[in-house]
JSON list of C-alpha atoms in Angstrom, two decimals:
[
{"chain": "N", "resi": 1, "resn": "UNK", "atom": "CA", "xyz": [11.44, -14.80, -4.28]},
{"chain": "N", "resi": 2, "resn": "UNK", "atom": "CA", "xyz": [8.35, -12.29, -3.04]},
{"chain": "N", "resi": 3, "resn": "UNK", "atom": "CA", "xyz": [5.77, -11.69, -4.93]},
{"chain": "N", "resi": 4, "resn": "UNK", "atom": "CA", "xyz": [3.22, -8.83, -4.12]},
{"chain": "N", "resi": 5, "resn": "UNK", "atom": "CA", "xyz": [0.02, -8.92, -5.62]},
{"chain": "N", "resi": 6, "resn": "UNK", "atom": "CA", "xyz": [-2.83, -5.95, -5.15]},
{"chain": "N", "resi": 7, "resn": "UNK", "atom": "CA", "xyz": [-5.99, -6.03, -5.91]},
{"chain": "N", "resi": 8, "resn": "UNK", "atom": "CA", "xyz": [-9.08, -3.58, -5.70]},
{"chain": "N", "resi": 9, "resn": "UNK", "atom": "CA", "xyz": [-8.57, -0.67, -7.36]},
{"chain": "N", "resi": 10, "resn": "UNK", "atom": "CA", "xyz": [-10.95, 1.03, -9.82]},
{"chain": "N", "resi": 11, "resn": "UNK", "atom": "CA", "xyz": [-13.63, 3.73, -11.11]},
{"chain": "N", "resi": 12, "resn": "UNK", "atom": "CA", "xyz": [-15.49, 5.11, -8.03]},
{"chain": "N", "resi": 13, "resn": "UNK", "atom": "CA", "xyz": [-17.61, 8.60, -8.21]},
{"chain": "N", "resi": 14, "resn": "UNK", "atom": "CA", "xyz": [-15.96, 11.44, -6.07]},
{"chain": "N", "resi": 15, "resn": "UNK", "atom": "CA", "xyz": [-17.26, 10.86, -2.25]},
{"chain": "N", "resi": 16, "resn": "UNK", "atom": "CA", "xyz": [-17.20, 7.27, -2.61]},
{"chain": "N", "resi": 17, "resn": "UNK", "atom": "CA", "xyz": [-15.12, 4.54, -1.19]},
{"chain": "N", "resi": 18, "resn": "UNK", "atom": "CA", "xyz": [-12.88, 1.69, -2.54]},
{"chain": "N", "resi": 19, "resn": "UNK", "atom": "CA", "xyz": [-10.52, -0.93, -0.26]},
{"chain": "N", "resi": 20, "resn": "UNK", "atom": "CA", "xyz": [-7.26, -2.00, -1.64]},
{"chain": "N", "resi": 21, "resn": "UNK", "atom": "CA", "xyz": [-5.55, -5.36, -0.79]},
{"chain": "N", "resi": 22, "resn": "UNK", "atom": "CA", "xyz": [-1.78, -6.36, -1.14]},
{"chain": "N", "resi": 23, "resn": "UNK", "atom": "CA", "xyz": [-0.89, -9.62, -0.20]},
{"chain": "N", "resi": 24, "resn": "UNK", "atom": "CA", "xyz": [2.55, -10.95, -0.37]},
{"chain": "N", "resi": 25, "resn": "UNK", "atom": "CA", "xyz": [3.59, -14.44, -0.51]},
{"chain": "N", "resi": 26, "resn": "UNK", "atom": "CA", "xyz": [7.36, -16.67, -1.44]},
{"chain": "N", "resi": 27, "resn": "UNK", "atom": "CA", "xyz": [10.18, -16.18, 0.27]},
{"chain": "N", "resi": 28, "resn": "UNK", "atom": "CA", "xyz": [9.20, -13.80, 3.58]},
{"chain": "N", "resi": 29, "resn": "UNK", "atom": "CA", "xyz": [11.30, -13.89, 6.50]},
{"chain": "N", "resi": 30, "resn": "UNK", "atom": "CA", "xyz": [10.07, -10.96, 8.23]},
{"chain": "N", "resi": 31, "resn": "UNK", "atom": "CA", "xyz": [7.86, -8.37, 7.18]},
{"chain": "N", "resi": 32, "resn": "UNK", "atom": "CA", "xyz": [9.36, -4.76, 8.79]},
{"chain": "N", "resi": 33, "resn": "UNK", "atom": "CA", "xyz": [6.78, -2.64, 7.20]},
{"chain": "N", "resi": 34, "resn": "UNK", "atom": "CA", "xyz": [4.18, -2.78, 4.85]},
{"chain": "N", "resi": 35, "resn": "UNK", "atom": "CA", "xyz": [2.89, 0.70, 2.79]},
{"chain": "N", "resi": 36, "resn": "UNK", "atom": "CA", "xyz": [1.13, 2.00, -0.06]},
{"chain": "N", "resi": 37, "resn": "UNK", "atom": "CA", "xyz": [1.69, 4.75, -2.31]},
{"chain": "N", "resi": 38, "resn": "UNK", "atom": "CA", "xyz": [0.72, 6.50, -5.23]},
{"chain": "N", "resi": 39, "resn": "UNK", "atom": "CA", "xyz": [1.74, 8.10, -8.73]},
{"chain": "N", "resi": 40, "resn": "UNK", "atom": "CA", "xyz": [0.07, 10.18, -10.65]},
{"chain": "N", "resi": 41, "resn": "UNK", "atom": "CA", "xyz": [0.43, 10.96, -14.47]},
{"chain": "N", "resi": 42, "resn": "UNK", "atom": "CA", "xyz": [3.44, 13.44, -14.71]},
{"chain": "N", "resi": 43, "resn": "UNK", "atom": "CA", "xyz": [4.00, 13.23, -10.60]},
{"chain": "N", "resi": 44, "resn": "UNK", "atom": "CA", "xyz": [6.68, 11.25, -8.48]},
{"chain": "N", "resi": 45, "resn": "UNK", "atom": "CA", "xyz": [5.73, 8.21, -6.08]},
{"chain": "N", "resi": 46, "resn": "UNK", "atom": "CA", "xyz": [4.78, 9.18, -3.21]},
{"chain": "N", "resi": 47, "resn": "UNK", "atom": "CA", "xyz": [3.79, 7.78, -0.22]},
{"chain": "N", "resi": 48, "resn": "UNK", "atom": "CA", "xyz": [0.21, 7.72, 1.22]},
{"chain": "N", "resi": 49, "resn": "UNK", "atom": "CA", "xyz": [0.54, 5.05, 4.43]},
{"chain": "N", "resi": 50, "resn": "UNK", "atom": "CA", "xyz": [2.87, 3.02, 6.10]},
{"chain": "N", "resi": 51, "resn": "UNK", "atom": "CA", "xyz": [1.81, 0.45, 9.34]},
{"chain": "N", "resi": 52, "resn": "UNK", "atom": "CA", "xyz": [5.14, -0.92, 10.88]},
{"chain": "N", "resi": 53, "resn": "UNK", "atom": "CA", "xyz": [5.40, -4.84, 12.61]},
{"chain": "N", "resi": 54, "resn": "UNK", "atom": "CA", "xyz": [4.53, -3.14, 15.59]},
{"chain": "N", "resi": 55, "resn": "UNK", "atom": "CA", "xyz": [1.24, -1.26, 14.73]},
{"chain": "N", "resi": 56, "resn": "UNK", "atom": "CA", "xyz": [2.24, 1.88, 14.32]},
{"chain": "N", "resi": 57, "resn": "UNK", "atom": "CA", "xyz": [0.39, 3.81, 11.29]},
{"chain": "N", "resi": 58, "resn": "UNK", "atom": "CA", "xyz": [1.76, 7.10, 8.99]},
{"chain": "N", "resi": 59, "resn": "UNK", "atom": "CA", "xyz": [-0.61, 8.56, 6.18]},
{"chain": "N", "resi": 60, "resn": "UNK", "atom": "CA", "xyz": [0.11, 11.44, 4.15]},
{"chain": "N", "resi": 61, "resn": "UNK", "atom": "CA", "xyz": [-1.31, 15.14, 5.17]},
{"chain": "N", "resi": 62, "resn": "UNK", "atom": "CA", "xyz": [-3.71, 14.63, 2.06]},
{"chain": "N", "resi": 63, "resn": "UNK", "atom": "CA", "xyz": [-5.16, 11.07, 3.00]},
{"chain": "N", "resi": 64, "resn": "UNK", "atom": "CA", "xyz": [-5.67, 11.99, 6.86]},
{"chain": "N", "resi": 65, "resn": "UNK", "atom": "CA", "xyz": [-8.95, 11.38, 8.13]},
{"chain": "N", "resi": 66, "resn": "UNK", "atom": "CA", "xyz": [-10.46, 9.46, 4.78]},
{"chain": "N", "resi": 67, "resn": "UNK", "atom": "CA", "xyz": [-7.86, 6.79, 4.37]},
{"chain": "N", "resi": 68, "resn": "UNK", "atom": "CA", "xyz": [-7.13, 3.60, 6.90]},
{"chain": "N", "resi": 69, "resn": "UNK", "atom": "CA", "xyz": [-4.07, 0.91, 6.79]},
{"chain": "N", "resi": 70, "resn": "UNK", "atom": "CA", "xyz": [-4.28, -2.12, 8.47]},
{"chain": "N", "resi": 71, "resn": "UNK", "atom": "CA", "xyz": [-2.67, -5.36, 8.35]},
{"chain": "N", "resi": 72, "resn": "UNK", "atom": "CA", "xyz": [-3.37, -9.31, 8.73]},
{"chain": "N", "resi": 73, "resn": "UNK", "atom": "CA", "xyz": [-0.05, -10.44, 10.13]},
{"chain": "N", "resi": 74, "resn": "UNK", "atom": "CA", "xyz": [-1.04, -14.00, 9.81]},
{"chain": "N", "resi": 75, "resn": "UNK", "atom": "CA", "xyz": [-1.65, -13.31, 5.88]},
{"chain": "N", "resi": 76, "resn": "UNK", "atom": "CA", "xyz": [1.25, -10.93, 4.96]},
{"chain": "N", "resi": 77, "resn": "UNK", "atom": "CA", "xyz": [-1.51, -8.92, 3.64]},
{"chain": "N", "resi": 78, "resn": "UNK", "atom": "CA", "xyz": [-1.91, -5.19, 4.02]},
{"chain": "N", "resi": 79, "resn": "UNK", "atom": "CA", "xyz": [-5.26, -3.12, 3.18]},
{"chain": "N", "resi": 80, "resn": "UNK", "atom": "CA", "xyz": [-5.93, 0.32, 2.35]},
{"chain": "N", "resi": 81, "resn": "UNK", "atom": "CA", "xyz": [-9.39, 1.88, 2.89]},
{"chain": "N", "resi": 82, "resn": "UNK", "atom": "CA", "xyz": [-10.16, 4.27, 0.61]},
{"chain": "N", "resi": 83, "resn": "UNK", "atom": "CA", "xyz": [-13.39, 6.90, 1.66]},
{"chain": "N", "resi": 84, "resn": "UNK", "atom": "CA", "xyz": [-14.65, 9.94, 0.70]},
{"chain": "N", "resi": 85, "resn": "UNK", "atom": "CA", "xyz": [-12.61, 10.15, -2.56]},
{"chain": "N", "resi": 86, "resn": "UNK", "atom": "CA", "xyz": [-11.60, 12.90, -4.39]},
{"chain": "N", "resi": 87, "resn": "UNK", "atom": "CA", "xyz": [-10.78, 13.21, -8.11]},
{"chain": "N", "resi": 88, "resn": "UNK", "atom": "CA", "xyz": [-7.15, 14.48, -6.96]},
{"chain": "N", "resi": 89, "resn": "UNK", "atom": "CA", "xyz": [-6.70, 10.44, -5.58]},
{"chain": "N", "resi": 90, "resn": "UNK", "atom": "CA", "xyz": [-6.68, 9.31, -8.91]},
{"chain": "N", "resi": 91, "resn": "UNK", "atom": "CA", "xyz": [-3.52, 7.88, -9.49]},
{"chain": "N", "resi": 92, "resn": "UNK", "atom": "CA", "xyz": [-1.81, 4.42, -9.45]},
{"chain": "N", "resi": 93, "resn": "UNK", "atom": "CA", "xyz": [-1.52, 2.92, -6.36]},
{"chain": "N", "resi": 94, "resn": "UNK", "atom": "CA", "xyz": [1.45, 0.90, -5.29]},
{"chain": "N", "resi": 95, "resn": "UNK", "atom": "CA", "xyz": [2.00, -2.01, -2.51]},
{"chain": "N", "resi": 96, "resn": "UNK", "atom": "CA", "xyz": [5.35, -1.83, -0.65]},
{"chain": "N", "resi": 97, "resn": "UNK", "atom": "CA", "xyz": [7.02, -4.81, 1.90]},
{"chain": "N", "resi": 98, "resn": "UNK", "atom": "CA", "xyz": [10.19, -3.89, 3.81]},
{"chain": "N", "resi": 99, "resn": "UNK", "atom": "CA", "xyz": [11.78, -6.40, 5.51]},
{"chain": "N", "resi": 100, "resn": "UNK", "atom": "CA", "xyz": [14.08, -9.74, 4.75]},
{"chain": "N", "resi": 101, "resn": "UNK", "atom": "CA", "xyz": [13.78, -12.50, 2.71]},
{"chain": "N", "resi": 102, "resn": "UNK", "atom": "CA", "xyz": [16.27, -14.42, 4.35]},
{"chain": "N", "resi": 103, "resn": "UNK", "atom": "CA", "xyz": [17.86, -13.94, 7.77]},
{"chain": "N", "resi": 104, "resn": "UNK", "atom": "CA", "xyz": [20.46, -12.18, 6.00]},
{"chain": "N", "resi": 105, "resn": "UNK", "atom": "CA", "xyz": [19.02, -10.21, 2.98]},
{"chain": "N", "resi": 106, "resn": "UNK", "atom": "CA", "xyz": [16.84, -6.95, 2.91]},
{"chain": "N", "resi": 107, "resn": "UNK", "atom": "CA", "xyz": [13.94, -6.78, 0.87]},
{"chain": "N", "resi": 108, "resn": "UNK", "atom": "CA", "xyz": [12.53, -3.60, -0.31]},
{"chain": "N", "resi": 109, "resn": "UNK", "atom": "CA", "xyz": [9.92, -4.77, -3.19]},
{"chain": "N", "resi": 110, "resn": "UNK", "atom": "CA", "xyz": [6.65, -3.30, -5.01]},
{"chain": "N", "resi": 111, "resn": "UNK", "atom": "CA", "xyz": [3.71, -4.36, -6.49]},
{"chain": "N", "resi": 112, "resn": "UNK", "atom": "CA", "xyz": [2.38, -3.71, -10.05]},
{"chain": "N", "resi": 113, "resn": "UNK", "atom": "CA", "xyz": [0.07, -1.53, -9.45]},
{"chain": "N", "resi": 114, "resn": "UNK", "atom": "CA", "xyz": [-3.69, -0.94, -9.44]},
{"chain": "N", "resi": 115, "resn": "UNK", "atom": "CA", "xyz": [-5.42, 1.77, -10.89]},
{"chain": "N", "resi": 116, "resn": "UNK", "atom": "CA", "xyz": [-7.75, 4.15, -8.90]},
{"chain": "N", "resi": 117, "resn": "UNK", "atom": "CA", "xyz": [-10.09, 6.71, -10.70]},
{"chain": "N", "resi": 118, "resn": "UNK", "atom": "CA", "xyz": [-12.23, 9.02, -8.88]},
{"chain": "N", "resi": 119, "resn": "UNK", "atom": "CA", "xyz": [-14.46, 10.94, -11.19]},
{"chain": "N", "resi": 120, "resn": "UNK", "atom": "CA", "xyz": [-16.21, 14.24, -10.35]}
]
């Protein structure tokens, strides 16, 4: 079994900066990608970045330029550095890991949560 567990969310004045961990331990075979995205009250999940085994990085238009993924293979940990907030990043953010738990199984799985609030 995985288990994905964030940390470093919180209440941060609009221009400021938070960093958001995910680390994921148990039953990892392979780690494909690792992500993070975000839901707002009333909104869908969507995705705000994605780094792949291989390096390669994806944010979201609205994220571009303030927000930075990165990984710690050795850890199975993947950050998210949050600057220059705005009030509309307030939301819930979420860990993702894609990859297999065994040789033979897929694992898509997400984290509980951690809740970012950027106030004006």
């Amino acid at each position: 079994q995985v288990q994905l567990v964030e940390s470093g969310g919180g209440l941060v004045q609009a221009g400021g900066s938070l960093r958001l961990s995910c680390v994921a331990s148990g039953s990892i075979f392979s780690i494909a990608a690792m992500g993070w995205y975000r839901q707002a009250p009333g909104k869908l999940r969507d995705l705000v970045a994605a780094i792949t085994s291989g390096g390669r990085t994806n944010y979201a238009d609205a994220v571009k330029g303030r927000f930075t993924i990165s990984r710690d293979y050795a850890k199975n940990t993947v950050y998210l550095q949050l600057n220059s907030l705005k009030p509309e990043d307030t939301a819930v953010y979420y860990c993702n890991v894609k990859g297999r738990s065994t040789w033979y199984q897929e694992y898509d799985g997400w984290g509980q949560g951690t809740q970012v609030t950027v106030s004006s």
